[in-house]
Amino acid sequence: MTIPALTTFDRSGVTPLRVLRCMAPDLRGVVVNLHDALKEMRSSVFRAGGLVLTDEQIARQASLGLDDLARTLPTILEAGFMARDDAGALYSPHLYDKALRREERAQRKAQADQRWEQAQADGAEDAGLTRKQITARENGKRGGRPRKNPVAADTDQRSIPLLSVVPAGQDKNPNRKPNAVSVSSSVSSVSIDLESEREINIPSCSISGEPTETETQPADAAQVQQLAARMLAASGLGGDQAGFAVSFARGWIKDGISADLIVSAIVAHRRKMDDNRETPRTMGVFKAPVQRAISGEEVVQMVAEVAPDAPPAPDWKRRADEAWLRQCSVFGAAVRDDGNYTRVQREWPEIAARNGLPPCERDRTAYEAHFRGAA
């Protein structure tokens, strides 16, 4: 960077640039243009080699009008935002100060590098380590960064007071359960020394010695994979959702949910989405419909248990339900084999006839109407 020709330079007398905020807008604009021009020139002084630029040349270089520069330059020089060097060249004290600091940093770095090379040449114990590693080691020997209050922090961590237990009969919590166990005697506040209690191991089992609840047996892997494949086929999603399908299938099989019920719920929801011209993107959109179907099945089961003497469903209703569940499996297998949900839906009447299913619309109401009419 080109620097001004100066015998002395008082760095403490440089006017801070933030003072420029209180100046007139036109003066601020001229100063900014002058600094931008110097930065583009990679210089701190308006000089071309040994040639000192005139005010007219400076105005052209800074994209300023000569009248604007001539009108504002005396105030700029008086405020200290620009100055003249010994040869009369206009320069920026701020950019010159920045250049001096850059040179000082480079000099300090060169001296540090020289000391580093000398230390490497004198001592062999640090061979193979980088300068950063050796510096970190030396800082570690000195204890690293000191803590603000190490004594208080160590005391707080090693001595933890326990809160007192409220005696029985004094519990005023309105949300407390009636059958909750109350402590009959108060316990005074004590402190625990973590160092002396370090070797104590608290068992994770119940204190009462009662057996814990047995874990759920894992679902059969083959059943999970088969249900996940049927779910993917019914949803029309790609293989990127296979992991989610396996996860959902494993949970539902553990809960004892019927695979046909799950697939039929997915097929029904996918049909609604097709009617609304919607396209599923993840398997998660079918979770709520399956849960609703599960809840409905549980309600039917409870009704059957509460009213065991209720008259059985008519024969046409039973055959309609069986055909509806079977068509869910047939449709899912067809989609899985063909890979095109729209084509299978378009060719469904022929597929249904080949599998002994009614060629009516794939709707539960349509199935019931078909078998009711046949009866």
Coordinates of C-alpha atoms in Angstrom, one line a residue:
M1 CA 0.0 0.0 0.0
T2 CA 1.3 3.5 -0.9
I3 CA 1.9 5.6 2.2
P4 CA 2.2 9.4 2.6
A5 CA 5.6 11.1 2.9
L6 CA 5.6 12.1 6.6
T7 CA 8.5 12.8 9.0
T8 CA 6.2 12.6 12.1
F9 CA 2.7 11.2 12.6
D10 CA 0.6 11.6 15.8
R11 CA -1.6 8.5 15.9
S12 CA -3.3 9.7 19.0
G13 CA -4.6 12.8 17.2
V14 CA -6.5 10.9 14.5
T15 CA -10.2 12.0 14.5
P16 CA -12.5 9.0 15.0
L17 CA -14.6 8.3 12.0
R18 CA -17.8 8.0 14.1
V19 CA -17.6 11.7 14.5
L20 CA -18.5 11.9 10.8
R21 CA -22.2 11.2 11.8
C22 CA -22.6 14.7 13.1
M23 CA -21.4 16.4 9.9
A24 CA -23.5 17.7 7.1
P25 CA -24.7 15.0 4.6
D26 CA -22.8 16.5 1.7
L27 CA -19.6 16.5 3.7
R28 CA -20.1 12.9 4.8
G29 CA -20.6 11.9 1.2
V30 CA -17.4 13.5 0.0
V31 CA -15.4 11.8 2.8
V32 CA -16.9 8.4 2.0
N33 CA -16.1 8.9 -1.7
L34 CA -12.5 9.9 -0.9
H35 CA -12.0 6.8 1.3
D36 CA -13.6 4.5 -1.2
A37 CA -11.3 5.8 -3.9
L38 CA -8.2 5.3 -1.8
K39 CA -9.4 1.7 -1.0
E40 CA -9.8 1.0 -4.7
M41 CA -6.3 2.3 -5.3
R42 CA -5.0 0.2 -2.4
S43 CA -3.4 3.3 -1.1
S44 CA -3.7 5.7 1.8
V45 CA -2.6 8.8 -0.2
F46 CA -3.6 10.3 -3.5
R47 CA -0.3 9.7 -5.3
A48 CA 0.5 8.0 -8.6
G49 CA 4.1 6.8 -8.1
G50 CA 6.1 10.0 -7.5
L51 CA 3.3 12.2 -8.9
V52 CA 1.0 14.0 -6.4
L53 CA -2.5 14.1 -7.7
T54 CA -4.1 17.6 -8.0
D55 CA -7.6 18.4 -6.6
E56 CA -9.1 18.1 -10.1
Q57 CA -7.6 14.6 -10.5
I58 CA -8.7 13.6 -7.0
A59 CA -12.3 14.7 -7.8
R60 CA -12.3 12.6 -11.0
Q61 CA -10.9 9.6 -9.1
A62 CA -13.5 9.9 -6.3
S63 CA -16.4 10.6 -8.7
L64 CA -16.9 14.0 -7.3
G65 CA -17.6 17.4 -8.7
L66 CA -14.6 19.8 -8.5
D67 CA -16.9 22.5 -7.0
D68 CA -18.1 20.0 -4.3
L69 CA -14.6 19.0 -3.4
A70 CA -13.3 22.6 -3.3
R71 CA -16.2 23.7 -1.1
T72 CA -16.0 20.9 1.5
L73 CA -12.2 20.1 1.5
P74 CA -11.2 22.9 3.9
T75 CA -13.7 21.7 6.5
I76 CA -12.6 18.1 6.0
L77 CA -9.0 19.0 6.5
E78 CA -9.8 21.1 9.6
A79 CA -11.9 18.2 11.1
G80 CA -9.0 15.8 10.5
F81 CA -10.8 13.3 8.2
M82 CA -8.1 14.0 5.5
A83 CA -4.7 15.7 5.7
R84 CA -1.8 16.8 3.6
D85 CA 1.6 15.1 3.8
D86 CA 5.0 16.8 3.5
A87 CA 4.8 16.9 -0.3
G88 CA 1.3 18.3 -0.3
A89 CA -0.4 15.0 -1.3
L90 CA -3.9 14.5 0.2
Y91 CA -4.1 11.3 2.4
S92 CA -6.4 9.6 4.9
P93 CA -5.0 9.5 8.5
H94 CA -7.3 6.6 9.2
L95 CA -6.1 4.4 6.3
Y96 CA -2.5 5.3 7.1
D97 CA -3.0 4.4 10.8
K98 CA -4.5 1.1 9.6
A99 CA -1.5 0.5 7.4
L100 CA 0.9 1.1 10.2
R101 CA -0.9 -1.3 12.5
R102 CA -0.8 -3.9 9.7
E103 CA 2.9 -3.5 9.5
E104 CA 3.3 -3.8 13.2
R105 CA 1.4 -7.0 13.3
A106 CA 3.5 -8.4 10.4
Q107 CA 6.6 -7.5 12.3
R108 CA 5.4 -9.1 15.5
K109 CA 4.5 -12.3 13.6
A110 CA 7.9 -12.3 11.9
Q111 CA 9.7 -12.0 15.3
A112 CA 7.5 -14.8 16.8
D113 CA 8.3 -17.0 13.8
Q114 CA 12.0 -16.4 14.3
R115 CA 11.8 -17.2 18.0
W116 CA 9.8 -20.4 17.1
E117 CA 12.4 -21.5 14.6
Q118 CA 15.2 -20.8 17.0
A119 CA 13.4 -22.8 19.8
Q120 CA 12.9 -25.7 17.4
A121 CA 16.6 -25.7 16.5
D122 CA 17.7 -25.6 20.2
G123 CA 15.3 -28.1 21.7
A124 CA 14.4 -31.6 20.4
E125 CA 11.7 -32.4 23.0
D126 CA 9.1 -30.6 21.0
A127 CA 9.9 -32.2 17.7
G128 CA 6.8 -33.4 15.8
L129 CA 4.4 -31.0 17.5
T130 CA 2.9 -28.0 15.8
R131 CA 3.2 -24.5 17.2
K132 CA -0.5 -24.5 18.2
Q133 CA -0.1 -27.8 20.1
I134 CA 2.9 -26.6 22.0
T135 CA 1.2 -23.3 22.9
A136 CA -1.8 -25.2 24.2
R137 CA 0.4 -27.4 26.3
E138 CA 2.2 -24.5 27.8
N139 CA -1.1 -22.8 28.6
G140 CA -2.3 -26.0 30.3
K141 CA 0.8 -26.1 32.5
R142 CA -0.1 -22.7 33.8
G143 CA -3.6 -23.9 34.6
G144 CA -5.5 -22.6 31.6
R145 CA -8.1 -19.9 32.1
P146 CA -8.7 -19.2 35.8
R147 CA -12.2 -19.7 37.2
K148 CA -14.0 -16.7 38.6
N149 CA -14.6 -18.1 42.1
P150 CA -13.1 -21.6 42.3
V151 CA -13.6 -22.0 46.0
A152 CA -17.3 -21.1 46.0
A153 CA -17.9 -23.3 42.9
D154 CA -16.2 -26.3 44.6
T155 CA -18.2 -25.8 47.8
D156 CA -21.5 -25.6 45.9
Q157 CA -20.8 -28.8 44.0
R158 CA -19.6 -30.9 47.0
S159 CA -22.2 -29.7 49.6
I160 CA -25.8 -30.0 48.4
P161 CA -28.5 -29.2 51.0
L162 CA -31.5 -31.5 51.0
L163 CA -34.9 -29.8 51.5
S164 CA -37.0 -30.8 54.5
V165 CA -40.0 -33.1 54.1
V166 CA -43.4 -31.8 55.0
P167 CA -44.9 -33.9 57.9
A168 CA -48.1 -35.8 57.3
G169 CA -51.3 -33.8 57.8
Q170 CA -49.7 -30.5 56.7
D171 CA -49.9 -31.1 53.0
K172 CA -52.0 -28.3 51.5
N173 CA -51.6 -29.2 47.9
P174 CA -55.2 -29.5 46.5
N175 CA -54.0 -31.6 43.6
R176 CA -52.5 -34.4 45.8
K177 CA -54.1 -37.8 45.3
P178 CA -56.1 -39.1 48.3
N179 CA -54.2 -42.4 48.5
A180 CA -50.8 -40.8 48.3
V181 CA -48.3 -41.8 50.9
S182 CA -47.3 -39.1 53.3
V183 CA -44.1 -38.9 55.4
S184 CA -45.0 -39.0 59.1
S185 CA -41.9 -37.3 60.4
S186 CA -39.9 -34.3 59.3
V187 CA -36.4 -34.7 58.1
S188 CA -33.8 -32.0 58.8
S189 CA -31.7 -30.4 56.1
V190 CA -28.4 -32.2 55.7
S191 CA -25.4 -32.0 53.3
I192 CA -24.0 -34.7 51.2
D193 CA -20.3 -34.9 50.5
L194 CA -20.1 -36.1 46.9
E195 CA -16.5 -37.3 47.4
S196 CA -17.4 -39.7 50.2
E197 CA -20.6 -40.9 48.5
R198 CA -18.9 -41.5 45.1
E199 CA -18.7 -45.3 45.6
I200 CA -22.3 -45.7 46.6
N201 CA -24.4 -47.4 43.9
I202 CA -28.2 -46.9 44.0
P203 CA -30.0 -49.8 42.5
S204 CA -32.4 -49.0 39.7
C205 CA -35.0 -51.6 40.8
S206 CA -38.0 -50.9 43.0
I207 CA -37.3 -50.5 46.7
S208 CA -40.3 -52.5 47.7
G209 CA -38.9 -55.6 46.0
E210 CA -42.0 -56.0 43.8
P211 CA -41.4 -57.4 40.3
T212 CA -41.3 -54.8 37.6
E213 CA -43.6 -54.9 34.6
T214 CA -42.5 -57.3 32.0
E215 CA -41.4 -56.0 28.7
T216 CA -43.5 -56.4 25.6
Q217 CA -42.4 -59.3 23.5
P218 CA -40.9 -58.2 20.1
A219 CA -43.1 -58.6 17.1
D220 CA -42.3 -61.3 14.6
A221 CA -40.0 -59.9 11.9
A222 CA -41.7 -61.6 9.0
Q223 CA -45.1 -60.3 10.1
V224 CA -43.8 -56.8 10.4
Q225 CA -42.2 -56.9 7.0
Q226 CA -45.3 -58.3 5.4
L227 CA -47.6 -55.7 6.9
A228 CA -45.1 -52.9 6.1
A229 CA -45.1 -54.1 2.4
R230 CA -48.9 -54.1 2.3
M231 CA -49.0 -50.7 3.9
L232 CA -46.6 -49.3 1.3
A233 CA -48.6 -50.8 -1.5
A234 CA -51.9 -49.5 -0.2
S235 CA -50.5 -46.0 0.4
G236 CA -48.8 -45.8 -3.0
L237 CA -45.6 -44.4 -1.5
G238 CA -42.1 -45.3 -2.6
G239 CA -39.3 -47.3 -0.9
D240 CA -38.0 -44.2 0.9
Q241 CA -40.9 -44.6 3.4
A242 CA -40.1 -48.2 4.1
G243 CA -38.5 -47.4 7.4
F244 CA -41.5 -45.5 8.7
A245 CA -43.8 -48.3 7.5
V246 CA -41.8 -50.9 9.4
S247 CA -41.8 -48.8 12.5
F248 CA -45.6 -48.2 12.4
A249 CA -46.2 -51.9 11.6
R250 CA -44.1 -53.1 14.5
G251 CA -46.0 -50.9 17.0
W252 CA -49.4 -51.9 15.7
I253 CA -48.6 -55.7 15.7
K254 CA -47.3 -55.4 19.3
D255 CA -50.7 -53.9 20.2
G256 CA -52.5 -56.8 18.6
I257 CA -54.1 -54.8 15.8
S258 CA -55.4 -56.7 12.8
A259 CA -53.3 -56.3 9.7
D260 CA -56.4 -56.2 7.4
L261 CA -57.9 -53.4 9.5
I262 CA -54.7 -51.4 9.1
V263 CA -54.5 -51.9 5.4
S264 CA -58.2 -51.1 4.9
A265 CA -57.8 -47.9 6.8
I266 CA -54.9 -46.8 4.7
V267 CA -56.7 -47.7 1.5
A268 CA -59.8 -45.8 2.5
H269 CA -57.7 -42.7 3.4
R270 CA -55.7 -42.9 0.2
R271 CA -59.0 -43.0 -1.8
K272 CA -60.2 -39.9 0.0
M273 CA -56.9 -38.1 -0.9
D274 CA -57.3 -39.2 -4.5
D275 CA -60.8 -37.8 -4.6
N276 CA -59.4 -34.5 -3.2
R277 CA -56.5 -34.6 -5.7
E278 CA -54.0 -34.8 -2.9
T279 CA -50.8 -36.9 -2.9
P280 CA -49.3 -38.4 0.3
R281 CA -45.7 -37.7 0.8
T282 CA -45.0 -39.6 4.0
M283 CA -46.4 -42.6 5.8
G284 CA -47.2 -40.4 8.8
V285 CA -50.4 -39.0 7.1
F286 CA -52.0 -42.5 7.5
K287 CA -51.3 -42.8 11.2
A288 CA -54.4 -40.9 12.3
P289 CA -56.8 -42.7 10.0
V290 CA -55.5 -46.1 11.3
Q291 CA -55.9 -44.9 14.9
R292 CA -59.5 -43.9 14.2
A293 CA -60.1 -47.3 12.6
I294 CA -58.6 -49.0 15.6
S295 CA -60.8 -47.0 18.0
G296 CA -63.9 -47.9 16.0
E297 CA -62.9 -51.6 16.1
E298 CA -62.5 -51.4 19.9
V299 CA -65.9 -49.8 20.3
V300 CA -67.5 -52.6 18.3
Q301 CA -65.6 -55.1 20.5
M302 CA -66.9 -53.5 23.7
V303 CA -70.4 -53.4 22.3
A304 CA -70.2 -57.1 21.6
E305 CA -68.9 -57.8 25.1
V306 CA -71.5 -55.7 26.8
A307 CA -74.4 -57.1 24.8
P308 CA -73.5 -60.8 24.2
D309 CA -77.2 -61.7 23.7
A310 CA -77.6 -59.2 20.8
P311 CA -79.0 -60.8 17.6
P312 CA -76.2 -61.8 15.2
A313 CA -75.6 -59.8 12.1
P314 CA -77.5 -60.9 9.0
D315 CA -75.7 -63.2 6.6
W316 CA -75.4 -60.6 3.8
K317 CA -73.7 -58.2 6.3
R318 CA -71.2 -60.9 7.3
R319 CA -70.4 -61.8 3.6
A320 CA -70.1 -58.0 2.8
D321 CA -67.6 -57.6 5.6
E322 CA -65.6 -60.6 4.6
A323 CA -65.5 -59.5 0.9
W324 CA -64.5 -56.0 1.9
L325 CA -61.5 -57.2 4.0
R326 CA -60.5 -59.5 1.3
Q327 CA -60.6 -56.8 -1.4
C328 CA -58.2 -54.7 0.7
S329 CA -55.6 -57.5 0.6
V330 CA -56.2 -58.1 -3.1
F331 CA -56.0 -54.5 -4.0
G332 CA -52.8 -54.0 -2.0
A333 CA -51.1 -57.0 -3.6
A334 CA -52.1 -55.8 -7.1
V335 CA -50.6 -52.4 -6.4
R336 CA -47.5 -53.9 -5.0
D337 CA -47.1 -56.2 -8.1
D338 CA -48.0 -53.6 -10.7
G339 CA -46.4 -50.6 -9.1
N340 CA -49.0 -48.2 -10.6
Y341 CA -51.8 -47.3 -8.3
T342 CA -53.8 -45.4 -10.9
R343 CA -53.7 -48.3 -13.4
V344 CA -54.8 -50.8 -10.7
Q345 CA -57.6 -48.6 -9.7
R346 CA -58.8 -48.2 -13.3
E347 CA -58.6 -52.0 -14.0
W348 CA -60.1 -53.0 -10.6
P349 CA -63.4 -54.4 -12.0
E350 CA -61.4 -57.0 -14.0
I351 CA -59.1 -57.7 -11.1
A352 CA -62.1 -58.1 -8.7
A353 CA -63.8 -60.5 -11.1
R354 CA -60.7 -62.7 -11.4
N355 CA -60.6 -62.9 -7.6
G356 CA -64.3 -63.7 -7.0
L357 CA -65.1 -60.2 -5.7
P358 CA -68.1 -58.1 -6.8
P359 CA -67.2 -55.7 -9.7
C360 CA -68.8 -52.7 -7.9
E361 CA -67.1 -49.6 -6.7
R362 CA -64.4 -50.0 -4.0
D363 CA -66.6 -48.5 -1.2
R364 CA -67.9 -50.3 1.9
T365 CA -71.4 -48.9 1.3
A366 CA -71.4 -50.2 -2.3
Y367 CA -70.3 -53.7 -1.0
E368 CA -73.1 -53.8 1.5
A369 CA -75.6 -52.7 -1.1
H370 CA -74.4 -55.4 -3.5
F371 CA -74.7 -58.2 -0.9
R372 CA -78.0 -56.9 0.5
G373 CA -79.5 -57.0 -3.0
A374 CA -78.1 -60.5 -3.7
A375 CA -79.7 -61.7 -0.5

